[in-house]
Coordinates of C-alpha atoms and ligand atoms in Angstrom, one line a residue:
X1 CA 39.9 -13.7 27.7
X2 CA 42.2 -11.1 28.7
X3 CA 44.1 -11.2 32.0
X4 CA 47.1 -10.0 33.7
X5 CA 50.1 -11.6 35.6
X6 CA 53.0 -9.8 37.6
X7 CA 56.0 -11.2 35.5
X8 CA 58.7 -9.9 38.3
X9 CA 59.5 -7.9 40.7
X10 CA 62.1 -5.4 42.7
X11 CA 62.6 -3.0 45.2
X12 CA 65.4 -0.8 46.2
X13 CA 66.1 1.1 49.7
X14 CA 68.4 4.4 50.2
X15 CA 71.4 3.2 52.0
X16 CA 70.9 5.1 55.2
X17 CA 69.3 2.9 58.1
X18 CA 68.0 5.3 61.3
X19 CA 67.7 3.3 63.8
X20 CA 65.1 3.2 66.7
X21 CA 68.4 4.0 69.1
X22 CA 69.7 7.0 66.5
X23 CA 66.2 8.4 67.2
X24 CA 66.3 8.5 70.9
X25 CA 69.2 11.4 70.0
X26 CA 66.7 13.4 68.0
X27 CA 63.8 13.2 69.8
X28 CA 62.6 12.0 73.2
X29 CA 61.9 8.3 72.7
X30 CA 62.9 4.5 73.5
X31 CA 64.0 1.7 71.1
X32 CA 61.6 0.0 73.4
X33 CA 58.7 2.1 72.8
X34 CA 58.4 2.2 69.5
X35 CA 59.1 -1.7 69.1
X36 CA 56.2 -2.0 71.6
X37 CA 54.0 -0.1 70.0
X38 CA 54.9 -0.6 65.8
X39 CA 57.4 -3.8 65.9
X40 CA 59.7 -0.9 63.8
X41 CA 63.2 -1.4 64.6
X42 CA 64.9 0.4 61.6
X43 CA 64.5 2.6 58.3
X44 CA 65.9 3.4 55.3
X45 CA 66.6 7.5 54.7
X46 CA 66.7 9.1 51.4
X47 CA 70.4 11.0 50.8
X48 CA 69.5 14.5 50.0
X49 CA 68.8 15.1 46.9
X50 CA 67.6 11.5 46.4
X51 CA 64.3 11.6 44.8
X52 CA 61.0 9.3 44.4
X53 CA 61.9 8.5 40.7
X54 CA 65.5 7.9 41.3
X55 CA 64.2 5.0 44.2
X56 CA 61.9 3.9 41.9
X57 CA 64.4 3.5 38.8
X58 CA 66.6 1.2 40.8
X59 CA 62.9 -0.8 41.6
X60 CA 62.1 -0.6 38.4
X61 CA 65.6 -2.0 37.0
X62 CA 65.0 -5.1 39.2
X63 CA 61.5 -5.5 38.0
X64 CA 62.6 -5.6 34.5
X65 CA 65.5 -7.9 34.9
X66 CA 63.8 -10.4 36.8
X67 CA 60.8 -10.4 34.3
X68 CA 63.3 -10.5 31.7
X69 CA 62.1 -7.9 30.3
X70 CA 63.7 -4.6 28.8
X71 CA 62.6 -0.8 29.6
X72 CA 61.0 -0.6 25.9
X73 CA 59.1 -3.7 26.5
X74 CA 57.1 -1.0 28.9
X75 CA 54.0 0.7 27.5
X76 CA 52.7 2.2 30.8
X77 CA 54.0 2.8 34.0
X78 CA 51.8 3.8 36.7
X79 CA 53.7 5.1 39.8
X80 CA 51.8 5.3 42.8
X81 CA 53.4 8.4 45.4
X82 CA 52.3 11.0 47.5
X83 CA 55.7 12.2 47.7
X84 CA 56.4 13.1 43.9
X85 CA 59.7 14.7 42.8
X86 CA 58.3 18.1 41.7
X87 CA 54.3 19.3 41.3
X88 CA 54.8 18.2 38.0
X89 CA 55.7 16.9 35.5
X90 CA 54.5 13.4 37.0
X91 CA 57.3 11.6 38.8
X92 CA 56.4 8.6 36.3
X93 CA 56.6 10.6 33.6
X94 CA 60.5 11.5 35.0
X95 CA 61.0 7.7 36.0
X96 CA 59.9 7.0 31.7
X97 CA 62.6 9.4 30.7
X98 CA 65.0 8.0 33.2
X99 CA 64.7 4.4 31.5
X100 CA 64.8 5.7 28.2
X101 CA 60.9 4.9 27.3
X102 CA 59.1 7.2 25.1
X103 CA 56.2 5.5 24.2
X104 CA 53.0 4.5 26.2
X105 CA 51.4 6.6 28.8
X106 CA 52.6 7.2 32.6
X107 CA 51.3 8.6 35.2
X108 CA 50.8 9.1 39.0
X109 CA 48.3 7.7 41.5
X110 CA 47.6 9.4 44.4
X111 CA 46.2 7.3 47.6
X112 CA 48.8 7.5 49.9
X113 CA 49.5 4.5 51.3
X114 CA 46.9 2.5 49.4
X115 CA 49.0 4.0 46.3
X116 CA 50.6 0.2 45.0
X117 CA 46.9 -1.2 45.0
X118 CA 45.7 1.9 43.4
X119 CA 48.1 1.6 41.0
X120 CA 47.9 -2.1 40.2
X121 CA 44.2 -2.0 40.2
X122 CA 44.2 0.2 37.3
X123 CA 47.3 -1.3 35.3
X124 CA 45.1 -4.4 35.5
X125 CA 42.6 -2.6 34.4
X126 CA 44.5 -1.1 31.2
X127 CA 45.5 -4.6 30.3
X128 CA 42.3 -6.8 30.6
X129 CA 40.6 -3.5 28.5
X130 CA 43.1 -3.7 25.2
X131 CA 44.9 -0.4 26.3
X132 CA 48.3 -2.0 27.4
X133 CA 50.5 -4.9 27.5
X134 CA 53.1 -4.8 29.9
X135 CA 53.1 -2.1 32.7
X136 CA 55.7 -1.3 35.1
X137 CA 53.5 -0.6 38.5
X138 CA 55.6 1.2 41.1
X139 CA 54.7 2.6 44.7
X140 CA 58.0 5.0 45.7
X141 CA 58.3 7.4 48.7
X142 CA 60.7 9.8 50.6
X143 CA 58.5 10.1 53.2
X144 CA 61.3 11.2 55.8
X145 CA 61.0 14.9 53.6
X146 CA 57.2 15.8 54.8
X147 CA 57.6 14.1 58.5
X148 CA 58.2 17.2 61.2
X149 CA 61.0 15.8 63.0
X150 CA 60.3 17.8 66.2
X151 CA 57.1 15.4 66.6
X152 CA 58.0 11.8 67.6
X153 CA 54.1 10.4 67.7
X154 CA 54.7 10.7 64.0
X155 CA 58.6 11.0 63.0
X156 CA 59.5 7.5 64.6
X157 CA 56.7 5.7 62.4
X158 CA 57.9 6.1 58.3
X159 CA 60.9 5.4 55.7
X160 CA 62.1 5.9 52.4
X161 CA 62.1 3.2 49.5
X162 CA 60.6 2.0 46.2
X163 CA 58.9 -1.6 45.3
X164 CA 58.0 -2.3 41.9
X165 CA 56.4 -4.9 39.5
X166 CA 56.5 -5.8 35.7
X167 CA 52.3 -6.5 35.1
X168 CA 51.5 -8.6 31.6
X169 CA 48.9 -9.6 29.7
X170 CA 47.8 -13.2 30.2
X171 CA 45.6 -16.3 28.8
X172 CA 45.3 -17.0 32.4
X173 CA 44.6 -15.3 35.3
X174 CA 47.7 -13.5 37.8
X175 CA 45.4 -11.3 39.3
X176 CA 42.2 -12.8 40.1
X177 CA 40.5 -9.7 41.4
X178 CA 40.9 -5.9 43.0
X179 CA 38.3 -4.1 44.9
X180 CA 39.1 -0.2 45.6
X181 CA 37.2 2.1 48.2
X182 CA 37.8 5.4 49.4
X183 CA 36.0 7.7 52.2
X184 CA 37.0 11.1 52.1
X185 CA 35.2 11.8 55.4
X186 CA 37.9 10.4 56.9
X187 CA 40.6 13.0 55.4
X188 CA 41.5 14.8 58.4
X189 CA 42.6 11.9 60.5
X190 CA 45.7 11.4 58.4
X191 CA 47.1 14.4 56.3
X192 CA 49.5 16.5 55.0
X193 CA 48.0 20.0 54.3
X194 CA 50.2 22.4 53.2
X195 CA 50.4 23.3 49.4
X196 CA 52.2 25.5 47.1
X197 CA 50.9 29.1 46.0
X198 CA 51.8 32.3 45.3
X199 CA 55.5 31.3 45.3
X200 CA 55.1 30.0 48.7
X201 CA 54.8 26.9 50.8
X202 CA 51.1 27.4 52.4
X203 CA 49.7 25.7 55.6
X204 CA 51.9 23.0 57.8
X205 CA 53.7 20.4 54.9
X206 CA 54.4 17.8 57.8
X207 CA 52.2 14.6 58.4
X208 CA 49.6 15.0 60.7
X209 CA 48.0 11.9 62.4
X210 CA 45.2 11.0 64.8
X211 CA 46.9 7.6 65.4
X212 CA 44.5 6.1 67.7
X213 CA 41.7 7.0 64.7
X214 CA 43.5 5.3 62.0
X215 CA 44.6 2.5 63.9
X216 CA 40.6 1.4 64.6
X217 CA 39.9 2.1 60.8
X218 CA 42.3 0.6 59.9
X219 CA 42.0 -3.0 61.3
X220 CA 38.0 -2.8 60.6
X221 CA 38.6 -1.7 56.2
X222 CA 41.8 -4.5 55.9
X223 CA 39.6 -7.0 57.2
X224 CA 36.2 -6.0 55.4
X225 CA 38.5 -5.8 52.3
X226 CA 40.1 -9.4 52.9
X227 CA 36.3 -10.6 53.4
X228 CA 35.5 -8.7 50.3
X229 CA 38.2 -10.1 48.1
X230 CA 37.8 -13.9 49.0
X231 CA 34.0 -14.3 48.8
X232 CA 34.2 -12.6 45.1
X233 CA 36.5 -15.3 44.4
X234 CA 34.7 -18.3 45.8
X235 CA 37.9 -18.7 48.3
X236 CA 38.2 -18.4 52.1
X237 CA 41.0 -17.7 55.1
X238 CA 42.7 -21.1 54.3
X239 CA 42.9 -20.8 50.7
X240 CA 45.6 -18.0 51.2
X241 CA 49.4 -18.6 51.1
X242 CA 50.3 -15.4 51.8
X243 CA 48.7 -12.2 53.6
X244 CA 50.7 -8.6 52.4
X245 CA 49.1 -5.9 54.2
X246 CA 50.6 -2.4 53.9
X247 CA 53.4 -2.2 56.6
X248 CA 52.4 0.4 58.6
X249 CA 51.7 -1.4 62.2
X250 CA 53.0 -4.6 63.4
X251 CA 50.2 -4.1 65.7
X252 CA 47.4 -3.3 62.9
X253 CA 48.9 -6.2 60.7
X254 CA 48.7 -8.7 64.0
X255 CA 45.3 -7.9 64.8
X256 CA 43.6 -8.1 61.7
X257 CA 45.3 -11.4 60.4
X258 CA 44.0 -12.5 64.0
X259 CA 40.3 -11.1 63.1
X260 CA 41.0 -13.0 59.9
X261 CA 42.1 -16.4 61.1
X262 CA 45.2 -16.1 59.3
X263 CA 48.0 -17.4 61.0
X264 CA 51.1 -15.6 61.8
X265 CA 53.5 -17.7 59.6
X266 CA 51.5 -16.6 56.9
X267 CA 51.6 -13.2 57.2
X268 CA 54.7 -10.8 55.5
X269 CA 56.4 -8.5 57.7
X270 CA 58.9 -6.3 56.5
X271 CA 57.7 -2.9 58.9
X272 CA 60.3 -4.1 61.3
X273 CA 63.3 -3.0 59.2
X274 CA 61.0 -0.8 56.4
X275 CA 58.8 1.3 58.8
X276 CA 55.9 3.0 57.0
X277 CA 57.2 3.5 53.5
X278 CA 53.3 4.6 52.4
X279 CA 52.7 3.0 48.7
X280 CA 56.0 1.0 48.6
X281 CA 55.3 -1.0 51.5
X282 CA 53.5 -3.6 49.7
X283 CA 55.8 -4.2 46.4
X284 CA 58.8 -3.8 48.9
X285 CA 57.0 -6.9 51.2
X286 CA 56.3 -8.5 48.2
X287 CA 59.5 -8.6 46.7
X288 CA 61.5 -9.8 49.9
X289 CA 58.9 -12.9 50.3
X290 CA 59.6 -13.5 46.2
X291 CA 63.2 -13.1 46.3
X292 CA 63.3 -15.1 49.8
X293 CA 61.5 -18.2 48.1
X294 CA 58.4 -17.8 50.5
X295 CA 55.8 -16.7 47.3
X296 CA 56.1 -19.8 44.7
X297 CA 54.2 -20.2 41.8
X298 CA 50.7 -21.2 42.0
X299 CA 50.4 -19.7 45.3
X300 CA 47.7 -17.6 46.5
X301 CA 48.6 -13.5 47.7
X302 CA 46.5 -11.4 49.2
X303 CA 47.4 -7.8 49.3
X304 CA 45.8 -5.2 51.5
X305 CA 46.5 -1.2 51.0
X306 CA 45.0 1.1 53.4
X307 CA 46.1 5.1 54.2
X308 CA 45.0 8.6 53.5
X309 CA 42.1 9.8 52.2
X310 CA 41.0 7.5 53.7
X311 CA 41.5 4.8 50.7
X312 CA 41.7 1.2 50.8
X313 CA 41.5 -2.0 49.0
X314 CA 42.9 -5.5 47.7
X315 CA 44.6 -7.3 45.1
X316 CA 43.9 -10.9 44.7
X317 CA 46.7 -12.5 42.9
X318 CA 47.7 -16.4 42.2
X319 CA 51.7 -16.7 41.5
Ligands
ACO1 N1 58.1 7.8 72.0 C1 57.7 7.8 73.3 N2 56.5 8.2 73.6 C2 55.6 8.6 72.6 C3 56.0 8.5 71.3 C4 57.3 8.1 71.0 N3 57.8 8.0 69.7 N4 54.9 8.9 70.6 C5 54.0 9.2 71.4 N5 54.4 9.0 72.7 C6 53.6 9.2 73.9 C7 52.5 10.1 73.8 O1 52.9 11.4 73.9 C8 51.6 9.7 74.9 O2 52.1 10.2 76.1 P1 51.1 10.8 77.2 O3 50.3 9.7 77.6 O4 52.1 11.4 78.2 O5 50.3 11.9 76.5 C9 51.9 8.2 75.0 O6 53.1 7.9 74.3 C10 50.8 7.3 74.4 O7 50.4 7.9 73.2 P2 49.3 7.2 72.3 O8 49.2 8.0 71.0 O9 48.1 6.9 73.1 O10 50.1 5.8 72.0 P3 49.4 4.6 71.3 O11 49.7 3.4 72.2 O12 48.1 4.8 70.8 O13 50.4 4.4 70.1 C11 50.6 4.8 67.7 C12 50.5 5.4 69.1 C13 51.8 3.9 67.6 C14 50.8 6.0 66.7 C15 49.3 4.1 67.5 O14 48.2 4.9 67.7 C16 49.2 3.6 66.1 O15 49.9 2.7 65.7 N6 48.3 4.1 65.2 C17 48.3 3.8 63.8 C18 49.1 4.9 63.2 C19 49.8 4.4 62.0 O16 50.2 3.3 61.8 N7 49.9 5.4 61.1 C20 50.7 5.2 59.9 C21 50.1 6.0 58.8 S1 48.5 5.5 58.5 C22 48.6 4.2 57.6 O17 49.6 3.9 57.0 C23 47.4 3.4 57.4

C-alpha cells in the first residue's frame, strides 16, 4: 500500500523583527498588552518588494537540502497562501519557475490559516492516489501587506514567513491520517473583502476580525479536530509527542491543549517570536521543534490548522 512521509523540512523569516515595543510608536498599545493577551513578543516583516514565493523559495531550499533531495526530484508543489504574489499566475507556479522545475503540477490552496493542512491533506492525497511522488508542501505569507496599520485590535497580532516540507511516497505510513472541514457560515468573522475590478482595488483590502468570535471557535474546532484525528487512529491524549496547533494565540493554544489534557511541555510554541504568520505557522513550528531535536523519529505529531472561511482540520503524522 501506498503512503506518504515528510522527508524534511525548512522555513525561512524576512529579516526585519517589529517588536511589541516598535509598535507602541505606531499605534496606541503596550508590550504588556499584547503579551497578556497573545504571548506575541516579536515578528518578522517582509522588505518591500519581498514576496510570498521568494519566502517560500528560501523554505523550500531548506526543505530540499534537508531531505536530500534536489528541485527536479519535485513533481508537485502545493503552496498554501492567502497572500499570493499577483491574482495569478499561482504563486506556486512562480515558486516552480524560481527552482527551475518544469514538470509536475503546482498550485495554490486557499484556507487561510488552515492553508499548510489544506495543502498537506491533498499532497497526501496525490501520493497515496498514484498521481505524485515527492511534493514540496509550502504555507507562505506577507501578511503585514493586507493588515490596516491604523487598527491595533488587528495590526499587533500577524507576521511574515514561509515553512515548508518535502512529502514522499512510502511502504509505511508518515502520515497516518487528515481530516478537513470548513463552514462558510462563519466567513464574516475573519475576512479580508476587498478585490480587484475594473482596474481598481474594490471594498476595504485590510483584515477584518471579530476576535472574541474566533477565539470561542477556535478552541471548540482544534479540539473537536484533535478528538477527531486520535479516535480514527485507535490513539489517545497520551499517545502524542508533540501538539502543533497554528500559532495564532498563545491563549487559544493554552486552552485547548488544557481541554485536551495535553501538557504544556508538549505543546510547540513559536507565536511568541512568529505572531500569526496564517498557513506558515505550522511548517514554521514544525521545523524549529525538528531542527531543535524536540520531533525524533518514531514520534507522534499532531497538527491543528484553523482560520478563515472558517476552515479547519488535522494531520496525524508519526516521525
Ligand atoms: N493594545 C491595547 N489595547 C487594545 C489593543 C491593543 N493592541 N487591541 C484592542 N485593544 C483594546 C480594545 O480596544 C478594548 O478596549 P475597550 O475596552 O476600551 O473597548 C480592549 O482592548 C479589550 O478588547 P477585546 O477585544 O475585548 O480584548 P480581548 O481580551 O478579547 O483580546 C484578542 C483581543 C487578543 C484579539 C482576542 O479576542 C483574541 O485573541 N482573539 C483571537 C483572534 C486571533 O487570534 N485571530 C487571529 C486570526 S484567526 C486565526 O488565526 C484562527
Amino acid at each position: 500500500m501506498r503512503h506518504s512521509r515528510i522527508l524534511g523540512t525548512g522555513s525561512h523569516l524576512p529579516d526585519k523583527v517589529l517588536t511589541n515595543r516598535d509598535l507602541e510608536s505606531i499605534v496606541d498599545t503596550t508590550d504588556e498588552w499584547i503579551v497578556s493577551r497573545t504571548g506575541i513578543r516579536e515578528r518578522h516583516i517582509a522588505a518591500d518588494g519581498e514576496t510570498t514565493s521568494e519566502l517560500a523559495l528560501h523554505a523550500a531550499r531548506h526543505a530540499l537540502a534537508a531531505a536530500g533531495l534536489k528541485p527536479g526530484d519535485i513533481d508537485l508543489i502545493v503552496l498554501a497562501t492567502s497572500t499570493p504574489d499577483m491574482v495569478f499566475p499561482s504563486s506556486a507556479c512562480l515558486l516552480q519557475k524560481k527552482l527551475g522545475i518544469r514538470h509536475g503540477a503546482a498550485f495554490d490552496v486557499q484556507a487561510v490559516c488552515s492553508g499548510f493542512v489544506y495543502a498537506l491533506a491533498t499532497a497526501d492525497q496525490f501520493i497515496r492516489g498514484g498521481m505524485s511522488r515527492r511534493a514540496l508542501v509550502v504555507g507562505a505569507e506577507v501578511f503585514s501587506r493586507i493588515l490596516d496599520w491604523k487598527d491595533r485590535g488587528t495590526c499587533v497580532l500577524f507576521g511574515d514567513g514561509a515553512g515548508a516540507v518535502v512529502l514522499g511516497e512510502s511502504g509505511t505510513p508518515g502520515i497516518l491520517s487528515s481530516h478537513l472541514h470548513s463552514d462558510g457560515a462563519y466567513a464574516d468573522i475573519l475576512s479580508t473583502p476587498g478585490h480587484v475590478g475594473g482596474g481598481k482595488v474594490l471594498g476595504d483590502p485590510t483584515l477584518k476580525m471579530d476576535g472574541g468570535a474566533v477565539f470561542k471557535l477556535a478552541v471548540r474546532v482544534l479540539e473537536e479536530a484533535a478528538r477527531e484525528a486520535l479516535d480514527a487512529n485507535g490513539l489517545t491524549v497520551a499517545d502524542l509527542d508533540w501538539f502543533i496547533a497554528h500559532q495564532a494565540n498563545v491563549r487559544i493554544i493554552s486552552h485547548t491543549a488544557k481541554k485536551l489534557g495535553v501538557p504544556p511541555e508538549k505543546c510547540v510554541v513559536t507565536v511568541d517570536r512568529h505572531a500569526n504568520t496564517s498557513a506558515a505557522s505550522i511548517p514554521l513550528a514544525l521545523d524549529v521543534a525538528v531542527r531543535d531535536g524536540r520531533i525524533r523519529p518514531g514520534h507522534l505529531v499532531l497538527m491543528e490548522g484553523v482560520g478563515g472561511g472558517f476552515t479547519w482540520g488535522s494531520v496525524l503524522a508519526r516521525w
